[in-house]
PDB file of C-alpha atoms in Angstrom:
ATOM      1  CA  MET A   1    -198.909 -67.563  75.576  1.00 72.00           C
ATOM      2  CA  THR A   2    -196.205 -68.544  73.278  1.00 74.00           C
ATOM      3  CA  VAL A   3    -196.906 -69.564  69.788  1.00 74.00           C
ATOM      4  CA  SER A   4    -194.309 -71.683  68.067  1.00 72.00           C
ATOM      5  CA  VAL A   5    -194.354 -71.801  64.298  1.00 72.00           C
ATOM      6  CA  LYS A   6    -193.044 -74.849  62.640  1.00 77.00           C
ATOM      7  CA  ARG A   7    -191.647 -74.771  59.163  1.00 84.00           C
ATOM      8  CA  ARG A   8    -190.322 -77.400  56.898  1.00 88.00           C
ATOM      9  CA  ARG A   9    -187.470 -77.394  54.591  1.00 91.00           C
ATOM     10  CA  ALA A  10    -185.804 -80.018  52.475  1.00 92.00           C
ATOM     11  CA  LYS A  11    -182.619 -81.788  53.651  1.00 93.00           C
ATOM     12  CA  ILE A  12    -180.453 -83.790  51.313  1.00 93.00           C
ATOM     13  CA  LEU A  13    -178.097 -86.539  52.134  1.00 90.00           C
ATOM     14  CA  PRO A  14    -175.192 -85.572  49.863  1.00 89.00           C
ATOM     15  CA  GLN A  15    -173.198 -88.891  50.166  1.00 90.00           C
ATOM     16  CA  GLN A  16    -176.264 -90.791  48.639  1.00 91.00           C
ATOM     17  CA  CYS A  17    -177.269 -88.196  46.078  1.00 94.00           C
ATOM     18  CA  VAL A  18    -176.745 -89.340  42.481  1.00 94.00           C
ATOM     19  CA  ALA A  19    -177.088 -85.727  41.156  1.00 94.00           C
ATOM     20  CA  CYS A  20    -179.696 -86.686  38.565  1.00 94.00           C
ATOM     21  CA  GLY A  21    -181.156 -83.248  38.937  1.00 93.00           C
ATOM     22  CA  THR A  22    -184.930 -84.394  39.149  1.00 93.00           C
ATOM     23  CA  CYS A  23    -185.344 -82.121  42.272  1.00 94.00           C
ATOM     24  CA  LEU A  24    -184.180 -79.180  40.276  1.00 92.00           C
ATOM     25  CA  ASP A  25    -186.879 -79.678  37.600  1.00 88.00           C
ATOM     26  CA  VAL A  26    -189.842 -79.856  40.162  1.00 91.00           C
ATOM     27  CA  CYS A  27    -188.820 -77.143  42.643  1.00 92.00           C
ATOM     28  CA  PRO A  28    -191.150 -74.132  42.132  1.00 91.00           C
ATOM     29  CA  ARG A  29    -188.737 -71.823  43.872  1.00 90.00           C
ATOM     30  CA  GLY A  30    -185.493 -72.757  42.324  1.00 91.00           C
ATOM     31  CA  ALA A  31    -184.024 -73.608  45.692  1.00 93.00           C
ATOM     32  CA  LEU A  32    -182.068 -76.540  44.561  1.00 95.00           C
ATOM     33  CA  SER A  33    -178.830 -76.748  42.688  1.00 94.00           C
ATOM     34  CA  ILE A  34    -176.194 -79.395  41.811  1.00 94.00           C
ATOM     35  CA  PHE A  35    -172.763 -78.679  43.275  1.00 93.00           C
ATOM     36  CA  HIS A  36    -170.293 -79.390  40.531  1.00 92.00           C
ATOM     37  CA  GLY A  37    -172.171 -82.427  39.262  1.00 91.00           C
ATOM     38  CA  SER A  38    -171.610 -84.204  42.569  1.00 93.00           C
ATOM     39  CA  PHE A  39    -174.659 -83.755  44.700  1.00 94.00           C
ATOM     40  CA  ALA A  40    -177.746 -81.529  45.161  1.00 95.00           C
ATOM     41  CA  GLN A  41    -177.883 -78.777  47.690  1.00 95.00           C
ATOM     42  CA  VAL A  42    -180.673 -76.647  49.095  1.00 94.00           C
ATOM     43  CA  ASP A  43    -180.708 -72.823  49.431  1.00 93.00           C
ATOM     44  CA  ILE A  44    -182.502 -72.627  52.718  1.00 90.00           C
ATOM     45  CA  THR A  45    -183.442 -69.025  52.252  1.00 91.00           C
ATOM     46  CA  ARG A  46    -185.595 -70.067  49.119  1.00 92.00           C
ATOM     47  CA  CYS A  47    -186.981 -73.432  50.283  1.00 93.00           C
ATOM     48  CA  VAL A  48    -190.623 -73.293  51.489  1.00 92.00           C
ATOM     49  CA  GLY A  49    -190.660 -76.897  52.384  1.00 92.00           C
ATOM     50  CA  CYS A  50    -193.469 -77.871  49.857  1.00 93.00           C
ATOM     51  CA  GLY A  51    -191.996 -81.402  49.584  1.00 92.00           C
ATOM     52  CA  LEU A  52    -192.172 -81.580  45.767  1.00 93.00           C
ATOM     53  CA  CYS A  53    -188.529 -82.468  45.663  1.00 94.00           C
ATOM     54  CA  ALA A  54    -188.761 -85.221  48.280  1.00 94.00           C
ATOM     55  CA  ARG A  55    -191.674 -86.693  46.459  1.00 92.00           C
ATOM     56  CA  GLU A  56    -189.879 -86.901  43.083  1.00 92.00           C
ATOM     57  CA  CYS A  57    -186.361 -87.797  44.257  1.00 94.00           C
ATOM     58  CA  PRO A  58    -185.860 -91.252  42.722  1.00 93.00           C
ATOM     59  CA  ALA A  59    -183.494 -92.318  45.401  1.00 92.00           C
ATOM     60  CA  GLY A  60    -185.629 -91.093  48.186  1.00 91.00           C
ATOM     61  CA  ILE A  61    -182.772 -89.181  49.954  1.00 92.00           C
ATOM     62  CA  ILE A  62    -184.377 -85.843  50.344  1.00 94.00           C
ATOM     63  CA  LYS A  63    -186.172 -85.543  53.627  1.00 92.00           C
ATOM     64  CA  LEU A  64    -188.264 -82.773  55.122  1.00 92.00           C
ATOM     65  CA  GLU A  65    -186.914 -81.679  58.527  1.00 90.00           C
ATOM     66  CA  VAL A  66    -188.955 -79.444  60.757  1.00 87.00           C
ATOM     67  CA  ILE A  67    -187.360 -76.298  61.874  1.00 81.00           C
ATOM     68  CA  GLU A  68    -188.767 -74.213  64.831  1.00 70.00           C
TER      69      GLU A  68
ATOM     70  CA  MET B   1    -196.668 -71.987  42.217  1.00 58.00           C
ATOM     71  CA  LYS B   2    -196.434 -73.172  38.728  1.00 65.00           C
ATOM     72  CA  ILE B   3    -193.301 -74.985  37.350  1.00 71.00           C
ATOM     73  CA  GLN B   4    -191.855 -73.183  34.529  1.00 78.00           C
ATOM     74  CA  GLN B   5    -191.764 -75.289  31.215  1.00 85.00           C
ATOM     75  CA  HIS B   6    -188.628 -75.248  29.060  1.00 90.00           C
ATOM     76  CA  TRP B   7    -188.014 -76.602  25.632  1.00 93.00           C
ATOM     77  CA  TYR B   8    -185.912 -79.470  26.875  1.00 93.00           C
ATOM     78  CA  HIS B   9    -188.945 -80.784  28.760  1.00 93.00           C
ATOM     79  CA  ASN B  10    -190.010 -81.929  25.194  1.00 94.00           C
ATOM     80  CA  LEU B  11    -186.931 -83.979  24.628  1.00 95.00           C
ATOM     81  CA  TRP B  12    -188.897 -87.171  25.471  1.00 95.00           C
ATOM     82  CA  LEU B  13    -190.012 -87.007  21.874  1.00 96.00           C
ATOM     83  CA  TRP B  14    -186.334 -87.752  20.781  1.00 96.00           C
ATOM     84  CA  SER B  15    -186.557 -91.090  22.699  1.00 95.00           C
ATOM     85  CA  ILE B  16    -189.625 -92.162  20.820  1.00 96.00           C
ATOM     86  CA  LEU B  17    -188.271 -90.902  17.474  1.00 97.00           C
ATOM     87  CA  TYR B  18    -184.933 -92.675  18.038  1.00 96.00           C
ATOM     88  CA  PHE B  19    -186.499 -96.126  18.716  1.00 96.00           C
ATOM     89  CA  SER B  20    -188.961 -95.723  15.909  1.00 95.00           C
ATOM     90  CA  LEU B  21    -186.216 -94.819  13.359  1.00 95.00           C
ATOM     91  CA  GLY B  22    -184.195 -97.799  14.560  1.00 93.00           C
ATOM     92  CA  PHE B  23    -187.266 -99.872  13.673  1.00 91.00           C
ATOM     93  CA  VAL B  24    -187.121 -98.650  10.103  1.00 92.00           C
ATOM     94  CA  ASN B  25    -183.321 -98.462   9.381  1.00 93.00           C
ATOM     95  CA  ILE B  26    -180.765 -99.709  11.901  1.00 93.00           C
ATOM     96  CA  LEU B  27    -178.254 -97.003  10.778  1.00 94.00           C
ATOM     97  CA  PHE B  28    -180.473 -94.528  12.852  1.00 95.00           C
ATOM     98  CA  ALA B  29    -179.453 -96.425  15.865  1.00 95.00           C
ATOM     99  CA  LEU B  30    -175.768 -94.780  15.542  1.00 95.00           C
ATOM    100  CA  LEU B  31    -177.670 -91.477  16.710  1.00 96.00           C
ATOM    101  CA  GLY B  32    -177.548 -93.221  20.106  1.00 94.00           C
ATOM    102  CA  LEU B  33    -173.847 -92.260  20.295  1.00 95.00           C
ATOM    103  CA  ILE B  34    -174.974 -88.786  21.110  1.00 94.00           C
ATOM    104  CA  SER B  35    -176.320 -89.981  24.343  1.00 90.00           C
ATOM    105  CA  PHE B  36    -172.998 -91.575  25.052  1.00 91.00           C
ATOM    106  CA  CYS B  37    -170.787 -88.595  24.065  1.00 95.00           C
ATOM    107  CA  LEU B  38    -172.701 -85.444  25.304  1.00 95.00           C
ATOM    108  CA  PRO B  39    -172.874 -86.450  29.023  1.00 95.00           C
ATOM    109  CA  LEU B  40    -169.121 -87.195  28.870  1.00 96.00           C
ATOM    110  CA  LEU B  41    -168.288 -83.959  27.275  1.00 96.00           C
ATOM    111  CA  PHE B  42    -170.361 -82.003  29.738  1.00 95.00           C
ATOM    112  CA  ALA B  43    -168.673 -83.776  32.641  1.00 95.00           C
ATOM    113  CA  ILE B  44    -165.077 -83.610  31.287  1.00 95.00           C
ATOM    114  CA  PHE B  45    -165.045 -80.118  29.977  1.00 94.00           C
ATOM    115  CA  GLY B  46    -167.819 -78.524  32.121  1.00 93.00           C
ATOM    116  CA  GLY B  47    -167.441 -80.444  35.313  1.00 92.00           C
ATOM    117  CA  ASN B  48    -171.169 -80.702  35.577  1.00 94.00           C
ATOM    118  CA  LYS B  49    -174.141 -83.071  35.024  1.00 94.00           C
ATOM    119  CA  LEU B  50    -176.066 -80.763  32.848  1.00 94.00           C
ATOM    120  CA  PHE B  51    -176.953 -83.511  30.438  1.00 94.00           C
ATOM    121  CA  CYS B  52    -178.606 -85.636  33.151  1.00 94.00           C
ATOM    122  CA  ASN B  53    -180.077 -82.617  34.731  1.00 93.00           C
ATOM    123  CA  ARG B  54    -181.700 -81.164  31.695  1.00 93.00           C
ATOM    124  CA  TYR B  55    -181.025 -82.679  28.284  1.00 95.00           C
ATOM    125  CA  CYS B  56    -181.261 -86.270  28.829  1.00 95.00           C
ATOM    126  CA  ASP B  57    -184.035 -87.598  26.476  1.00 95.00           C
ATOM    127  CA  ARG B  58    -184.615 -90.665  28.587  1.00 96.00           C
ATOM    128  CA  GLY B  59    -184.887 -88.590  31.840  1.00 95.00           C
ATOM    129  CA  GLN B  60    -187.444 -86.419  30.198  1.00 95.00           C
ATOM    130  CA  PHE B  61    -189.248 -89.377  28.817  1.00 96.00           C
ATOM    131  CA  LEU B  62    -189.488 -90.944  32.252  1.00 96.00           C
ATOM    132  CA  ARG B  63    -190.576 -87.659  33.799  1.00 94.00           C
ATOM    133  CA  PHE B  64    -193.184 -87.166  31.123  1.00 95.00           C
ATOM    134  CA  PHE B  65    -194.706 -90.665  31.300  1.00 96.00           C
ATOM    135  CA  GLY B  66    -194.076 -91.265  35.031  1.00 95.00           C
ATOM    136  CA  SER B  67    -194.805 -88.058  36.536  1.00 92.00           C
ATOM    137  CA  LYS B  68    -196.822 -85.959  34.117  1.00 91.00           C
ATOM    138  CA  LEU B  69    -199.055 -88.762  32.873  1.00 94.00           C
ATOM    139  CA  GLY B  70    -199.001 -90.431  36.167  1.00 93.00           C
ATOM    140  CA  LEU B  71    -198.021 -93.947  35.100  1.00 95.00           C
ATOM    141  CA  SER B  72    -195.588 -94.453  37.861  1.00 94.00           C
ATOM    142  CA  ARG B  73    -196.618 -96.523  40.996  1.00 95.00           C
ATOM    143  CA  ARG B  74    -194.187 -94.561  43.083  1.00 94.00           C
ATOM    144  CA  HIS B  75    -192.937 -97.266  45.285  1.00 94.00           C
ATOM    145  CA  ASP B  76    -189.777 -96.521  47.206  1.00 93.00           C
ATOM    146  CA  ILE B  77    -186.719 -97.791  45.553  1.00 93.00           C
ATOM    147  CA  PRO B  78    -184.796-100.233  47.673  1.00 94.00           C
ATOM    148  CA  ASP B  79    -181.589 -98.949  49.320  1.00 92.00           C
ATOM    149  CA  TRP B  80    -179.300-101.342  47.478  1.00 93.00           C
ATOM    150  CA  MET B  81    -180.531-100.132  44.130  1.00 92.00           C
ATOM    151  CA  HIS B  82    -178.923 -96.765  44.763  1.00 90.00           C
ATOM    152  CA  SER B  83    -175.961 -97.970  46.666  1.00 93.00           C
ATOM    153  CA  ASN B  84    -172.477 -97.484  45.345  1.00 93.00           C
ATOM    154  CA  ILE B  85    -171.703-101.202  45.060  1.00 95.00           C
ATOM    155  CA  PHE B  86    -174.837-101.661  42.734  1.00 96.00           C
ATOM    156  CA  ARG B  87    -174.243 -98.469  40.780  1.00 96.00           C
ATOM    157  CA  TYR B  88    -170.574 -98.989  40.076  1.00 96.00           C
ATOM    158  CA  GLY B  89    -171.219-102.824  39.449  1.00 97.00           C
ATOM    159  CA  PHE B  90    -173.966-102.044  36.949  1.00 96.00           C
ATOM    160  CA  MET B  91    -171.759 -99.446  35.255  1.00 96.00           C
ATOM    161  CA  ILE B  92    -168.905-101.871  34.855  1.00 97.00           C
ATOM    162  CA  PHE B  93    -171.356-104.580  33.575  1.00 96.00           C
ATOM    163  CA  PHE B  94    -172.828-102.022  31.168  1.00 94.00           C
ATOM    164  CA  PHE B  95    -169.527-101.003  29.695  1.00 95.00           C
ATOM    165  CA  ALA B  96    -168.386-104.639  29.525  1.00 96.00           C
ATOM    166  CA  MET B  97    -171.402-105.323  27.394  1.00 95.00           C
ATOM    167  CA  PHE B  98    -170.523-102.250  25.315  1.00 95.00           C
ATOM    168  CA  GLY B  99    -167.019-103.747  24.949  1.00 96.00           C
ATOM    169  CA  GLY B 100    -168.708-106.956  23.639  1.00 95.00           C
ATOM    170  CA  ILE B 101    -170.389-104.967  20.943  1.00 96.00           C
ATOM    171  CA  LEU B 102    -167.093-103.465  19.903  1.00 97.00           C
ATOM    172  CA  TYR B 103    -165.563-106.969  19.810  1.00 97.00           C
ATOM    173  CA  THR B 104    -168.398-108.437  17.719  1.00 96.00           C
ATOM    174  CA  THR B 105    -167.974-105.431  15.388  1.00 96.00           C
ATOM    175  CA  TRP B 106    -164.285-106.123  15.144  1.00 97.00           C
ATOM    176  CA  LEU B 107    -164.968-109.846  14.278  1.00 97.00           C
ATOM    177  CA  VAL B 108    -167.330-108.845  11.443  1.00 96.00           C
ATOM    178  CA  TYR B 109    -164.798-106.235  10.298  1.00 96.00           C
ATOM    179  CA  MET B 110    -162.095-108.930  10.113  1.00 95.00           C
ATOM    180  CA  GLU B 111    -164.537-111.237   8.253  1.00 93.00           C
ATOM    181  CA  ILE B 112    -164.195-113.774  11.059  1.00 95.00           C
ATOM    182  CA  ASN B 113    -167.895-113.610  11.584  1.00 93.00           C
ATOM    183  CA  SER B 114    -170.774-112.540   9.236  1.00 93.00           C
ATOM    184  CA  LEU B 115    -173.220-109.791  10.020  1.00 92.00           C
ATOM    185  CA  SER B 116    -175.868-110.875  12.410  1.00 91.00           C
ATOM    186  CA  GLU B 117    -179.172-108.912  11.739  1.00 92.00           C
ATOM    187  CA  VAL B 118    -180.638-109.370  15.259  1.00 92.00           C
ATOM    188  CA  VAL B 119    -181.511-107.125  18.195  1.00 93.00           C
ATOM    189  CA  THR B 120    -180.476-108.776  21.449  1.00 92.00           C
ATOM    190  CA  LEU B 121    -182.665-107.821  24.385  1.00 92.00           C
ATOM    191  CA  PHE B 122    -181.318-108.328  28.114  1.00 91.00           C
ATOM    192  CA  TRP B 123    -178.097-109.714  26.574  1.00 86.00           C
ATOM    193  CA  CYS B 124    -179.532-113.109  25.641  1.00 88.00           C
ATOM    194  CA  LEU B 125    -182.931-112.797  23.867  1.00 90.00           C
ATOM    195  CA  GLU B 126    -182.342-112.459  20.091  1.00 91.00           C
ATOM    196  CA  PHE B 127    -185.088-111.071  17.912  1.00 92.00           C
ATOM    197  CA  PRO B 128    -184.711-110.998  14.110  1.00 90.00           C
ATOM    198  CA  TRP B 129    -184.457-107.523  12.901  1.00 90.00           C
ATOM    199  CA  SER B 130    -183.424-108.031   9.244  1.00 86.00           C
ATOM    200  CA  TRP B 131    -185.954-105.648   7.794  1.00 84.00           C
ATOM    201  CA  ALA B 132    -184.147-102.794   9.273  1.00 84.00           C
ATOM    202  CA  GLY B 133    -180.808-104.038   7.828  1.00 78.00           C
ATOM    203  CA  THR B 134    -178.841-102.046   5.198  1.00 77.00           C
ATOM    204  CA  THR B 135    -176.164-102.589   2.623  1.00 78.00           C
ATOM    205  CA  ALA B 136    -175.466 -98.925   2.332  1.00 83.00           C
ATOM    206  CA  VAL B 137    -172.590 -99.244   4.726  1.00 87.00           C
ATOM    207  CA  SER B 138    -170.016-101.899   5.584  1.00 91.00           C
ATOM    208  CA  PRO B 139    -171.213-104.945   7.527  1.00 93.00           C
ATOM    209  CA  ALA B 140    -169.093-103.881  10.524  1.00 95.00           C
ATOM    210  CA  VAL B 141    -170.878-100.596  10.840  1.00 95.00           C
ATOM    211  CA  ALA B 142    -174.311-102.233  10.608  1.00 95.00           C
ATOM    212  CA  GLN B 143    -173.141-104.751  13.189  1.00 95.00           C
ATOM    213  CA  PHE B 144    -172.178-101.998  15.603  1.00 96.00           C
ATOM    214  CA  ALA B 145    -175.522-100.222  14.969  1.00 96.00           C
ATOM    215  CA  PHE B 146    -177.382-103.511  15.795  1.00 95.00           C
ATOM    216  CA  GLY B 147    -175.410-103.867  18.910  1.00 95.00           C
ATOM    217  CA  LEU B 148    -175.905-100.216  20.008  1.00 96.00           C
ATOM    218  CA  TYR B 149    -179.674-100.453  19.355  1.00 96.00           C
ATOM    219  CA  SER B 150    -179.873-103.676  21.437  1.00 96.00           C
ATOM    220  CA  LEU B 151    -178.042-101.907  24.361  1.00 96.00           C
ATOM    221  CA  MET B 152    -180.224 -98.759  24.126  1.00 96.00           C
ATOM    222  CA  LEU B 153    -183.413-100.760  23.917  1.00 96.00           C
ATOM    223  CA  THR B 154    -182.473-103.086  26.721  1.00 96.00           C
ATOM    224  CA  SER B 155    -181.713-100.093  28.981  1.00 96.00           C
ATOM    225  CA  GLU B 156    -184.845 -98.286  27.919  1.00 96.00           C
ATOM    226  CA  LEU B 157    -186.970-101.375  28.888  1.00 97.00           C
ATOM    227  CA  ILE B 158    -185.143-101.503  32.320  1.00 97.00           C
ATOM    228  CA  ALA B 159    -185.745 -97.822  32.764  1.00 97.00           C
ATOM    229  CA  LEU B 160    -189.367 -98.194  31.811  1.00 97.00           C
ATOM    230  CA  ALA B 161    -189.872-101.065  34.278  1.00 97.00           C
ATOM    231  CA  ALA B 162    -188.201 -99.113  37.017  1.00 96.00           C
ATOM    232  CA  MET B 163    -190.360 -96.053  36.190  1.00 96.00           C
ATOM    233  CA  LEU B 164    -193.638 -98.015  36.300  1.00 97.00           C
ATOM    234  CA  TYR B 165    -192.917 -99.697  39.617  1.00 97.00           C
ATOM    235  CA  TYR B 166    -190.739 -97.266  41.503  1.00 95.00           C
ATOM    236  CA  ARG B 167    -190.455 -93.387  41.174  1.00 95.00           C
ATOM    237  CA  PRO B 168    -190.492 -91.929  37.628  1.00 94.00           C
ATOM    238  CA  ARG B 169    -186.787 -91.464  37.358  1.00 95.00           C
ATOM    239  CA  ALA B 170    -185.733 -94.287  39.303  1.00 95.00           C
ATOM    240  CA  TRP B 171    -183.478 -95.459  36.377  1.00 96.00           C
ATOM    241  CA  CYS B 172    -181.320 -92.336  37.062  1.00 95.00           C
ATOM    242  CA  THR B 173    -180.216 -93.674  40.327  1.00 95.00           C
ATOM    243  CA  PHE B 174    -178.184 -96.528  38.666  1.00 95.00           C
ATOM    244  CA  CYS B 175    -177.809 -95.165  35.117  1.00 95.00           C
ATOM    245  CA  PRO B 176    -174.252 -96.113  34.036  1.00 96.00           C
ATOM    246  CA  MET B 177    -173.781 -92.779  32.195  1.00 95.00           C
ATOM    247  CA  GLY B 178    -174.932 -90.887  35.246  1.00 95.00           C
ATOM    248  CA  THR B 179    -172.581 -92.840  37.513  1.00 96.00           C
ATOM    249  CA  LEU B 180    -169.780 -92.366  35.193  1.00 96.00           C
ATOM    250  CA  THR B 181    -170.311 -88.586  34.819  1.00 96.00           C
ATOM    251  CA  GLN B 182    -170.732 -88.154  38.594  1.00 96.00           C
ATOM    252  CA  MET B 183    -167.473 -90.037  39.113  1.00 95.00           C
ATOM    253  CA  ILE B 184    -165.710 -87.652  36.689  1.00 96.00           C
ATOM    254  CA  CYS B 185    -167.281 -84.589  38.328  1.00 95.00           C
ATOM    255  CA  LYS B 186    -166.081 -85.818  41.772  1.00 94.00           C
ATOM    256  CA  ARG B 187    -162.728 -86.553  40.582  1.00 93.00           C
ATOM    257  CA  LYS B 188    -162.319 -83.095  39.082  1.00 90.00           C
ATOM    258  CA  ILE B 189    -163.324 -81.481  42.428  1.00 88.00           C
ATOM    259  CA  ALA B 190    -160.880 -83.627  44.231  1.00 88.00           C
ATOM    260  CA  THR B 191    -158.072 -82.768  41.706  1.00 87.00           C
ATOM    261  CA  LYS B 192    -158.884 -79.069  42.086  1.00 77.00           C
ATOM    262  CA  GLY B 193    -158.654 -79.390  45.812  1.00 65.00           C
TER     263      GLY B 193
END
């Protein structure tokens, strides 16, 4: 029997990000940062896929993707 | 997992204080220039949006009332509202209105027009505001203060409406200062190669 563990992590669409920094404020793991004032980026080693950033993003451009 | 609280999370108090002071004496409206200059300084010299990310009093205000107190209905913002066309269009419109304020100030300075002690909301609705007027400075300075307060109050009301219906910081998606500073930051990256 094989068990597949599904995890989630945040995925940001950089072209549509307005770099407001709302996601930085809510991330409990400090997994998000703003790349030179241009767009938000996710540190996938820190992201636990809690979805708080996706919930707060005013533009709704943070999605949670499922990883195997 | 508890989110750490920082001192700048209380900057929403500055927003309330700013609009309250402008109700008492219009000269306090000039403090609004801080919100114009600081993000530009961060973007030009630091190449970042640290002001938007942390120190924007309006951002913290929307976060506090929309998210912490739960006043936001959290509807999804329509795509057009954070599209580049709308963002840049709104930025141009906003700064054109700021240019209008400077022009009105110039007319008063040249004594072509007299001081108009009104606060103009949404660029067309005039409200008498003479009780906050002052003779301590020249009429041109007072005129600029009235204009700046009108602009700040109008944008605050738009931000508040967007917060109540959409997500807490919906205003940030089309904030003219945010758009301008992001443009500066992107330009800096492009020039660095």
